[in-house]
mmCIF file of C-alpha atoms in Angstrom:
data_model
loop_
_atom_site.group_PDB
_atom_site.id
_atom_site.type_symbol
_atom_site.label_atom_id
_atom_site.label_comp_id
_atom_site.label_asym_id
_atom_site.label_seq_id
_atom_site.Cartn_x
_atom_site.Cartn_y
_atom_site.Cartn_z
ATOM 1 C CA MET A 247 31.725 101.324 2.872
ATOM 2 C CA SER A 248 34.373 103.944 3.555
ATOM 3 C CA PRO A 249 35.072 104.950 7.123
ATOM 4 C CA GLN A 250 33.510 107.936 8.513
ATOM 5 C CA PRO A 251 35.586 111.175 8.411
ATOM 6 C CA THR A 252 36.838 113.100 11.322
ATOM 7 C CA VAL A 253 35.838 116.554 11.890
ATOM 8 C CA LEU A 254 37.315 119.810 13.226
ATOM 9 C CA VAL A 255 34.328 122.536 13.590
ATOM 10 C CA LEU A 256 35.960 126.268 14.150
ATOM 11 C CA GLY A 257 33.748 128.739 15.883
ATOM 12 C CA GLY A 258 31.144 125.662 16.457
ATOM 13 C CA VAL A 259 29.561 127.545 19.272
ATOM 14 C CA GLY A 260 27.941 130.405 17.372
ATOM 15 C CA PHE A 261 24.614 130.266 16.108
ATOM 16 C CA VAL A 262 25.525 128.482 12.750
ATOM 17 C CA GLY A 263 28.145 126.079 14.164
ATOM 18 C CA ARG A 264 26.032 125.104 17.029
ATOM 19 C CA ASN A 265 23.375 123.957 14.327
ATOM 20 C CA PHE A 266 25.941 122.216 12.326
ATOM 21 C CA VAL A 267 27.402 120.155 15.425
ATOM 22 C CA ALA A 268 23.714 118.995 16.246
ATOM 23 C CA TYR A 269 23.205 117.975 12.624
ATOM 24 C CA LEU A 270 26.242 115.897 12.781
ATOM 25 C CA VAL A 271 25.631 114.375 15.913
ATOM 26 C CA GLU A 272 21.798 113.494 15.391
ATOM 27 C CA ASN A 273 22.876 111.917 12.308
ATOM 28 C CA ASN A 274 25.872 109.993 13.275
ATOM 29 C CA LEU A 275 27.724 111.244 10.643
ATOM 30 C CA ALA A 276 31.260 111.771 11.978
ATOM 31 C CA ALA A 277 33.953 109.396 13.362
ATOM 32 C CA GLU A 278 35.185 112.287 15.705
ATOM 33 C CA ILE A 279 34.125 115.889 16.087
ATOM 34 C CA ARG A 280 35.952 118.454 17.726
ATOM 35 C CA VAL A 281 34.767 121.935 18.330
ATOM 36 C CA ILE A 282 36.644 125.007 18.687
ATOM 37 C CA ASP A 283 35.640 128.461 20.047
ATOM 38 C CA LYS A 284 36.759 131.261 22.173
ATOM 39 C CA VAL A 285 33.061 131.028 23.863
ATOM 40 C CA LEU A 286 32.449 128.159 26.388
ATOM 41 C CA PRO A 287 29.468 126.524 25.426
ATOM 42 C CA GLN A 288 28.146 127.006 29.238
ATOM 43 C CA THR A 289 27.954 130.814 28.458
ATOM 44 C CA ALA A 290 26.281 130.487 24.966
ATOM 45 C CA TYR A 291 22.556 130.299 25.702
ATOM 46 C CA LEU A 292 22.405 126.870 24.207
ATOM 47 C CA ASN A 293 19.091 125.189 24.172
ATOM 48 C CA LYS A 294 18.671 121.366 25.231
ATOM 49 C CA ARG A 295 19.113 120.191 21.843
ATOM 50 C CA PHE A 296 22.360 122.026 21.459
ATOM 51 C CA GLN A 297 23.538 120.864 24.826
ATOM 52 C CA ALA A 298 22.586 117.374 24.135
ATOM 53 C CA ALA A 299 24.943 117.411 21.096
ATOM 54 C CA PHE A 300 27.871 119.028 22.790
ATOM 55 C CA GLU A 301 27.852 116.488 25.374
ATOM 56 C CA LYS A 302 29.013 114.185 22.524
ATOM 57 C CA VAL A 303 31.699 116.177 21.060
ATOM 58 C CA GLU A 304 35.164 117.278 22.224
ATOM 59 C CA PHE A 305 35.323 120.928 22.869
ATOM 60 C CA MET A 306 38.452 123.114 23.031
ATOM 61 C CA GLN A 307 38.683 126.814 24.048
ATOM 62 C CA GLY A 308 40.911 128.435 21.432
ATOM 63 C CA ASN A 309 42.044 131.656 20.165
ATOM 64 C CA LEU A 310 42.229 131.065 16.250
ATOM 65 C CA SER A 311 44.007 134.173 15.356
ATOM 66 C CA ASN A 312 46.831 132.565 17.182
ATOM 67 C CA THR A 313 49.153 130.290 15.088
ATOM 68 C CA ALA A 314 50.348 128.132 18.421
ATOM 69 C CA SER A 315 46.758 128.061 19.217
ATOM 70 C CA VAL A 316 45.541 126.595 15.788
ATOM 71 C CA GLU A 317 48.431 124.056 15.781
ATOM 72 C CA LYS A 318 47.099 122.806 18.995
ATOM 73 C CA CYS A 319 43.338 122.857 17.837
ATOM 74 C CA PHE A 320 44.194 120.956 14.661
ATOM 75 C CA THR A 321 45.943 118.107 16.174
ATOM 76 C CA ARG A 322 44.362 114.940 17.180
ATOM 77 C CA ALA A 323 44.828 112.842 20.359
ATOM 78 C CA ASP A 324 46.965 110.506 18.301
ATOM 79 C CA GLY A 325 49.066 113.196 16.547
ATOM 80 C CA SER A 326 47.037 112.652 13.466
ATOM 81 C CA SER A 327 44.976 115.191 11.403
ATOM 82 C CA PHE A 328 41.286 115.943 10.922
ATOM 83 C CA ASP A 329 39.666 114.949 7.281
ATOM 84 C CA TYR A 330 37.137 117.790 7.190
ATOM 85 C CA VAL A 331 37.846 121.309 8.541
ATOM 86 C CA VAL A 332 34.661 123.612 8.592
ATOM 87 C CA ASN A 333 35.373 127.288 9.475
ATOM 88 C CA PHE A 334 32.435 129.027 10.875
ATOM 89 C CA ALA A 335 34.794 131.314 13.096
ATOM 90 C CA ALA A 336 34.651 135.080 12.329
ATOM 91 C CA GLU A 337 33.785 138.314 13.972
ATOM 92 C CA THR A 338 29.962 138.880 13.406
ATOM 93 C CA LYS A 339 29.701 142.115 14.722
ATOM 94 C CA PHE A 340 28.893 145.313 12.693
ATOM 95 C CA SER A 341 30.753 148.849 12.958
ATOM 96 C CA GLN A 342 33.848 147.297 14.576
ATOM 97 C CA PRO A 343 37.347 148.831 14.226
ATOM 98 C CA GLU A 344 39.160 147.578 11.144
ATOM 99 C CA GLU A 345 41.896 145.721 13.518
ATOM 100 C CA ILE A 346 39.219 143.673 14.858
ATOM 101 C CA TYR A 347 38.234 142.311 11.341
ATOM 102 C CA GLU A 348 41.722 141.897 10.106
ATOM 103 C CA ASP A 349 42.510 139.753 13.419
ATOM 104 C CA ARG A 350 39.077 137.995 13.734
ATOM 105 C CA ILE A 351 38.370 137.272 9.859
ATOM 106 C CA TYR A 352 41.194 137.662 7.704
ATOM 107 C CA ARG A 353 44.257 136.484 9.958
ATOM 108 C CA LEU A 354 42.060 133.815 11.648
ATOM 109 C CA SER A 355 40.988 132.288 8.267
ATOM 110 C CA ILE A 356 44.383 132.528 6.886
ATOM 111 C CA ASN A 357 45.977 130.736 9.972
ATOM 112 C CA CYS A 358 43.358 128.149 9.709
ATOM 113 C CA ALA A 359 43.569 127.395 6.270
ATOM 114 C CA LYS A 360 47.406 127.269 6.281
ATOM 115 C CA GLU A 361 47.267 124.761 8.880
ATOM 116 C CA ALA A 362 44.746 122.651 7.013
ATOM 117 C CA VAL A 363 47.218 122.566 3.881
ATOM 118 C CA LYS A 364 50.336 121.622 6.442
ATOM 119 C CA ARG A 365 48.127 118.570 7.629
ATOM 120 C CA ASN A 366 46.763 117.742 4.391
ATOM 121 C CA ALA A 367 43.056 118.044 5.166
ATOM 122 C CA LYS A 368 40.537 116.602 2.641
ATOM 123 C CA VAL A 369 38.464 119.452 2.513
ATOM 124 C CA PHE A 370 38.641 123.099 4.091
ATOM 125 C CA VAL A 371 34.986 124.598 3.993
ATOM 126 C CA GLN A 372 35.010 128.522 4.757
ATOM 127 C CA ILE A 373 31.658 130.202 5.281
ATOM 128 C CA SER A 374 31.718 133.393 3.641
ATOM 129 C CA THR A 375 28.739 135.757 2.968
ATOM 130 C CA GLY A 376 26.552 136.867 0.196
ATOM 131 C CA ASP A 377 26.933 140.510 1.163
ATOM 132 C CA ILE A 378 30.151 140.515 -0.913
ATOM 133 C CA TYR A 379 28.166 140.875 -4.132
ATOM 134 C CA GLU A 380 27.262 144.255 -6.012
ATOM 135 C CA SER A 381 23.618 144.944 -4.855
ATOM 136 C CA THR A 382 21.765 145.243 -8.247
ATOM 137 C CA GLY A 383 18.374 144.387 -9.507
ATOM 138 C CA THR A 384 19.480 140.541 -10.411
ATOM 139 C CA ALA A 385 20.288 137.546 -8.340
ATOM 140 C CA SER A 386 23.901 137.148 -7.915
ATOM 141 C CA LYS A 387 25.727 134.123 -8.930
ATOM 142 C CA GLU A 388 29.050 132.831 -7.891
ATOM 143 C CA ASP A 389 30.687 134.641 -10.624
ATOM 144 C CA SER A 390 28.931 137.986 -10.356
ATOM 145 C CA LYS A 391 30.702 141.555 -9.577
ATOM 146 C CA THR A 392 31.691 141.988 -6.270
ATOM 147 C CA LYS A 393 31.224 145.101 -4.102
ATOM 148 C CA PRO A 394 31.119 144.441 -0.343
ATOM 149 C CA TRP A 395 28.792 146.627 1.215
ATOM 150 C CA ASN A 396 29.906 146.309 4.668
ATOM 151 C CA GLN A 397 33.430 146.151 6.225
ATOM 152 C CA MET A 398 32.847 142.391 7.612
ATOM 153 C CA ALA A 399 32.033 141.583 3.874
ATOM 154 C CA GLN A 400 35.071 143.448 2.721
ATOM 155 C CA TYR A 401 37.335 141.220 4.881
ATOM 156 C CA LYS A 402 35.245 138.200 4.028
ATOM 157 C CA LEU A 403 36.066 138.781 0.266
ATOM 158 C CA LYS A 404 39.668 139.497 1.078
ATOM 159 C CA VAL A 405 39.848 135.752 2.640
ATOM 160 C CA ASP A 406 37.919 134.415 -0.227
ATOM 161 C CA ASN A 407 40.211 135.860 -2.921
ATOM 162 C CA GLU A 408 43.344 134.607 -0.970
ATOM 163 C CA LEU A 409 42.459 131.135 -0.169
ATOM 164 C CA GLN A 410 41.472 130.440 -3.907
ATOM 165 C CA ASN A 411 45.073 131.095 -4.617
ATOM 166 C CA MET A 412 46.457 128.932 -1.600
ATOM 167 C CA GLU A 413 48.656 126.576 -3.122
ATOM 168 C CA GLY A 414 47.515 122.714 -1.768
ATOM 169 C CA LEU A 415 44.113 124.050 -0.328
ATOM 170 C CA ASN A 416 41.200 121.689 -0.939
ATOM 171 C CA LEU A 417 38.487 124.825 -0.698
ATOM 172 C CA ILE A 418 34.917 125.082 -0.646
ATOM 173 C CA ILE A 419 33.545 128.851 -0.207
ATOM 174 C CA LEU A 420 30.037 129.084 0.847
ATOM 175 C CA ARG A 421 28.212 132.152 0.358
ATOM 176 C CA PRO A 422 24.908 132.094 2.157
ATOM 177 C CA ALA A 423 22.191 134.599 2.210
ATOM 178 C CA VAL A 424 20.606 135.861 5.416
ATOM 179 C CA ILE A 425 20.467 132.942 7.444
ATOM 180 C CA TYR A 426 17.577 132.404 10.057
ATOM 181 C CA GLY A 427 16.530 129.485 12.199
ATOM 182 C CA THR A 428 16.829 128.215 15.855
ATOM 183 C CA GLY A 429 19.338 130.375 17.645
ATOM 184 C CA ALA A 430 19.574 133.246 15.518
ATOM 185 C CA THR A 431 20.400 136.496 17.496
ATOM 186 C CA GLY A 432 21.356 138.623 13.977
ATOM 187 C CA GLY A 433 19.574 138.505 10.435
ATOM 188 C CA LEU A 434 16.034 138.590 10.525
ATOM 189 C CA THR A 435 15.684 138.241 14.568
ATOM 190 C CA PRO A 436 16.271 142.248 15.379
ATOM 191 C CA ARG A 437 13.061 142.678 12.897
ATOM 192 C CA LEU A 438 11.199 140.323 15.142
ATOM 193 C CA ILE A 439 11.999 141.950 18.317
ATOM 194 C CA CYS A 440 10.816 145.276 16.647
ATOM 195 C CA GLY A 441 7.503 143.605 15.882
ATOM 196 C CA ARG A 442 7.372 142.520 19.669
ATOM 197 C CA VAL A 443 8.114 146.278 20.482
ATOM 198 C CA TYR A 444 5.437 147.936 18.310
ATOM 199 C CA GLN A 445 3.038 145.517 19.511
ATOM 200 C CA HIS A 446 3.799 146.663 23.168
ATOM 201 C CA LEU A 447 3.707 150.407 21.846
ATOM 202 C CA LYS A 448 0.451 149.558 19.902
ATOM 203 C CA LYS A 449 1.930 151.266 16.978
ATOM 204 C CA LYS A 450 2.511 150.859 13.262
ATOM 205 C CA MET A 451 5.999 149.287 12.399
ATOM 206 C CA GLU A 452 7.642 150.987 9.479
ATOM 207 C CA PHE A 453 11.070 150.196 7.817
ATOM 208 C CA LEU A 454 12.898 152.269 5.709
ATOM 209 C CA TRP A 455 13.050 151.990 1.643
ATOM 210 C CA THR A 456 10.589 150.022 0.086
ATOM 211 C CA LYS A 457 8.610 146.591 0.053
ATOM 212 C CA ASP A 458 10.741 145.108 -2.714
ATOM 213 C CA LEU A 459 14.082 145.702 -1.132
ATOM 214 C CA ARG A 460 15.522 142.159 -1.326
ATOM 215 C CA ILE A 461 16.553 140.404 1.924
ATOM 216 C CA ASN A 462 17.129 136.881 0.343
ATOM 217 C CA THR A 463 17.227 133.890 3.221
ATOM 218 C CA VAL A 464 18.302 130.338 3.897
ATOM 219 C CA HIS A 465 17.371 128.464 6.909
ATOM 220 C CA VAL A 466 20.364 127.171 9.090
ATOM 221 C CA ASP A 467 19.437 123.606 8.755
ATOM 222 C CA ASP A 468 19.930 123.777 5.060
ATOM 223 C CA VAL A 469 23.198 125.443 5.690
ATOM 224 C CA SER A 470 24.183 122.750 8.275
ATOM 225 C CA ARG A 471 23.071 120.255 5.150
ATOM 226 C CA ALA A 472 24.805 122.278 2.451
ATOM 227 C CA VAL A 473 28.205 122.244 4.211
ATOM 228 C CA TRP A 474 28.243 118.278 4.880
ATOM 229 C CA HIS A 475 26.817 117.521 1.358
ATOM 230 C CA SER A 476 29.290 119.672 -0.557
ATOM 231 C CA ALA A 477 32.318 118.428 1.543
ATOM 232 C CA ASN A 478 31.231 114.843 0.953
ATOM 233 C CA TRP A 479 30.855 115.726 -2.864
ATOM 234 C CA TYR A 480 34.080 117.467 -3.007
ATOM 235 C CA VAL A 481 35.794 114.382 -1.798
ATOM 236 C CA SER A 482 34.017 111.549 -3.512
ATOM 237 C CA ASN A 483 34.513 113.585 -6.809
ATOM 238 C CA ASP A 484 38.178 114.073 -6.391
ATOM 239 C CA LYS A 485 37.974 117.752 -6.580
ATOM 240 C CA GLN A 486 41.382 118.037 -4.806
ATOM 241 C CA GLY A 487 43.155 121.335 -5.305
ATOM 242 C CA THR A 488 40.264 122.903 -7.080
ATOM 243 C CA PRO A 489 38.844 125.802 -5.286
ATOM 244 C CA VAL A 490 34.838 125.550 -5.503
ATOM 245 C CA ILE A 491 32.183 128.288 -4.837
ATOM 246 C CA PHE A 492 28.641 128.070 -3.806
ATOM 247 C CA ASN A 493 25.826 130.514 -3.094
ATOM 248 C CA LEU A 494 23.310 129.379 -0.525
ATOM 249 C CA ALA A 495 19.676 130.781 -0.927
ATOM 250 C CA ASP A 496 16.130 129.530 -0.801
ATOM 251 C CA ASP A 497 14.017 130.100 -3.711
ATOM 252 C CA ASN A 498 11.774 132.267 -1.718
ATOM 253 C CA ASP A 499 13.039 135.502 -3.227
ATOM 254 C CA THR A 500 12.404 137.171 0.529
ATOM 255 C CA ASP A 501 11.829 140.901 0.246
ATOM 256 C CA GLN A 502 11.097 143.433 3.280
ATOM 257 C CA GLU A 503 7.399 142.809 2.580
ATOM 258 C CA ALA A 504 7.588 138.999 2.754
ATOM 259 C CA ILE A 505 9.299 139.198 6.054
ATOM 260 C CA ASN A 506 6.715 142.044 7.286
ATOM 261 C CA THR A 507 3.908 139.837 6.225
ATOM 262 C CA HIS A 508 4.992 137.166 8.805
ATOM 263 C CA ILE A 509 5.672 139.850 11.389
ATOM 264 C CA ARG A 510 2.120 140.854 10.914
ATOM 265 C CA ALA A 511 0.921 137.329 11.362
ATOM 266 C CA ILE A 512 2.877 136.639 14.326
ATOM 267 C CA PHE A 513 2.244 139.940 16.483
ATOM 268 C CA GLY A 514 -0.897 141.400 15.078
ATOM 269 C CA ILE A 515 0.355 144.885 13.867
ATOM 270 C CA GLU A 516 0.192 147.104 10.989
ATOM 271 C CA THR A 517 3.471 147.447 9.137
ATOM 272 C CA GLY A 518 4.603 149.516 6.112
ATOM 273 C CA PHE A 519 7.597 151.550 4.789
ATOM 274 C CA GLN A 520 8.921 154.927 4.708
ATOM 275 C CA GLY A 521 9.518 154.676 0.849
ATOM 276 C CA THR A 522 12.629 155.858 -1.345
ATOM 277 C CA ILE A 523 11.962 159.586 -0.905
ATOM 278 C CA VAL A 524 11.638 159.913 3.043
ATOM 279 C CA SER A 525 14.688 157.116 3.124
ATOM 280 C CA GLN A 526 17.005 159.368 0.807
ATOM 281 C CA MET A 527 16.495 162.286 3.254
ATOM 282 C CA VAL A 528 16.999 160.202 6.268
ATOM 283 C CA LYS A 529 20.271 158.998 4.375
ATOM 284 C CA LEU A 530 21.479 162.687 4.539
ATOM 285 C CA ASP A 531 22.034 162.032 8.457
ATOM 286 C CA MET A 532 21.998 158.372 8.956
ATOM 287 C CA SER A 533 24.242 158.479 11.903
ATOM 288 C CA GLY A 534 21.690 160.636 13.646
ATOM 289 C CA ALA A 535 18.898 158.629 12.304
ATOM 290 C CA THR A 536 20.207 155.342 13.369
ATOM 291 C CA GLU A 537 20.585 156.598 16.982
ATOM 292 C CA GLU A 538 16.980 158.024 16.948
ATOM 293 C CA ILE A 539 15.584 154.644 15.604
ATOM 294 C CA ASN A 540 17.460 152.511 18.286
ATOM 295 C CA GLU A 541 16.421 155.029 21.005
ATOM 296 C CA MET A 542 12.839 154.392 19.914
ATOM 297 C CA HIS A 543 13.147 150.639 20.260
ATOM 298 C CA LEU A 544 15.802 150.020 23.139
ATOM 299 C CA ALA A 545 13.798 151.271 25.889
ATOM 300 C CA PRO A 546 10.363 149.673 25.241
ATOM 301 C CA TRP A 547 12.286 146.551 24.814
ATOM 302 C CA SER A 548 14.012 146.985 27.987
ATOM 303 C CA ASP A 549 10.548 147.935 29.705
ATOM 304 C CA ILE A 550 9.149 144.371 28.292
ATOM 305 C CA LEU A 551 11.674 142.337 29.664
ATOM 306 C CA LYS A 552 11.310 144.063 33.208
ATOM 307 C CA ALA A 553 7.724 143.419 33.163
ATOM 308 C CA TYR A 554 8.333 139.626 32.438
ATOM 309 C CA ASN A 555 11.263 139.685 35.320
ATOM 310 C CA ILE A 556 13.893 138.804 32.437
ATOM 311 C CA LYS A 557 17.023 139.991 34.115
ATOM 312 C CA THR A 558 19.387 139.547 31.301
ATOM 313 C CA SER A 559 19.065 138.580 27.742
ATOM 314 C CA PRO A 560 21.434 138.740 24.742
ATOM 315 C CA LEU A 561 18.730 139.768 22.617
ATOM 316 C CA THR A 562 18.644 143.397 21.230
ATOM 317 C CA PRO A 563 16.486 145.273 18.473
ATOM 318 C CA TYR A 564 19.525 147.229 17.964
ATOM 319 C CA LEU A 565 19.995 148.002 14.362
ATOM 320 C CA ASP A 566 23.396 148.870 13.036
ATOM 321 C CA GLN A 567 23.839 151.764 10.898
ATOM 322 C CA GLU A 568 25.420 149.462 8.127
ATOM 323 C CA LEU A 569 22.108 147.515 7.783
ATOM 324 C CA LEU A 570 19.831 150.334 7.185
ATOM 325 C CA TYR A 571 21.129 151.389 3.901
ATOM 326 C CA ASN A 572 19.533 150.360 0.532
ATOM 327 C CA ASN A 573 21.332 147.305 -0.014
ATOM 328 C CA ALA A 574 19.708 144.113 -1.666
ATOM 329 C CA VAL A 575 20.798 140.804 -0.467
ATOM 330 C CA SER A 576 19.904 138.785 -3.701
ATOM 331 C CA LEU A 577 21.393 135.577 -4.593
ATOM 332 C CA ASP A 578 21.340 132.668 -7.104
ATOM 333 C CA GLY A 579 21.144 129.655 -5.085
ATOM 334 C CA THR A 580 20.755 126.959 -7.332
ATOM 335 C CA LYS A 581 24.385 126.018 -8.754
ATOM 336 C CA ILE A 582 24.897 124.050 -5.567
ATOM 337 C CA CYS A 583 21.884 122.042 -6.566
ATOM 338 C CA THR A 584 22.772 121.510 -10.393
ATOM 339 C CA ALA A 585 26.339 120.785 -9.663
ATOM 340 C CA THR A 586 26.046 118.602 -6.742
ATOM 341 C CA GLY A 587 22.370 117.034 -6.501
ATOM 342 C CA PHE A 588 21.743 119.346 -3.239
ATOM 343 C CA THR A 589 18.130 120.044 -2.404
ATOM 344 C CA TYR A 590 16.980 122.654 -0.022
ATOM 345 C CA GLU A 591 14.379 121.248 2.808
ATOM 346 C CA HIS A 592 13.381 124.847 3.342
ATOM 347 C CA PRO A 593 12.541 126.541 0.188
ATOM 348 C CA LYS A 594 10.131 129.203 1.587
ATOM 349 C CA LEU A 595 10.330 131.364 4.643
ATOM 350 C CA THR A 596 7.437 130.831 6.453
ATOM 351 C CA THR A 597 5.460 132.318 9.555
ATOM 352 C CA GLU A 598 6.071 128.872 11.521
ATOM 353 C CA SER A 599 9.579 128.861 11.096
ATOM 354 C CA LEU A 600 10.061 132.626 12.409
ATOM 355 C CA ARG A 601 7.776 131.372 15.424
ATOM 356 C CA GLU A 602 10.046 128.333 16.117
ATOM 357 C CA ILE A 603 12.969 131.037 16.790
ATOM 358 C CA ILE A 604 10.827 133.041 19.281
ATOM 359 C CA THR A 605 9.634 129.595 21.059
ATOM 360 C CA ASP A 606 13.128 128.705 21.372
ATOM 361 C CA PHE A 607 13.986 131.744 23.002
ATOM 362 C CA GLN A 608 11.064 131.679 25.300
ATOM 363 C CA ASP A 609 12.227 128.193 26.469
ATOM 364 C CA LEU A 610 15.481 129.821 27.224
ATOM 365 C CA GLY A 611 13.994 132.520 29.374
ATOM 366 C CA ILE A 612 15.229 135.333 27.273
ATOM 367 C CA TRP A 613 12.111 136.259 25.259
ATOM 368 C CA PRO A 614 8.843 137.243 27.013
ATOM 369 C CA ARG A 615 6.339 134.492 27.045
ATOM 370 C CA ASP A 616 3.000 135.978 26.653
#
């Protein structure tokens, strides 16, 4: 039996990173795990499961946009290099200045990939996004036309393209659909928060566009498993020097109505959609509409938190303008299955899986416990 690999997890305190770290620790998969992040675990609202996992790994605070910091982060105590490098690190906030994305997505990823080449890492797993594909009526495959519909995705695609041409890089690119699961503050979570707001207001919740707008999903546990599975497959099949791309999406083919079905079940509210005509009219002044929508949600959410004596919470119903356009996230996530034998353990989005997100936040004291 071959020795277990040593693993460097970049951006490991974030939502997906912390789940991946817990997966490695709980399944005793790595000989050594080092986690790098600019955010300290103590300030990151880690639940008890994640806290326990982080007690068993080495944590280093680091700025991965800085080459000197990257070099230090990549060096093991004995001076040797890590076998597997997984890059979850990236700016995740929408509508930031371009310089932020240039620094915290592009420069960061290129710095880390170059260091992985220099140290001859066996595999470098880059977490990209399904938002890079052109929004069409069909599910995008890995070779489908790209047309990023937000700035973050533009910079992710820029990274993807450059890494594929980087000589000596043993590269896997994973492009997930909307990731959900324990610890998610973005993705589907703002919709859940809106559901709680409309429950409080005793009003019907209506989203823009139509019920069949695709918002394909993938559970964070499956993302964690896919990272590890694909890295082992890459190394054991001697794919060295060959860039490989896999989409990650369950076979739920989630759309807006599927999500609303679960929201109705959780909060006991009516839901609906504005429809294409009204939504097109709203689109004429999307900036003003976004402001109005957020004002409608933010004040009641604040009132709810106050009523339950929750003084601070990282959770917000705020919806960024880029998320309100008629852009489908529709991915074909089957290639990783046929090529590597991977299977999704969460093939369907369920009401229970969304309740788990809420329960976890309640246990952390950042969501009202009814």
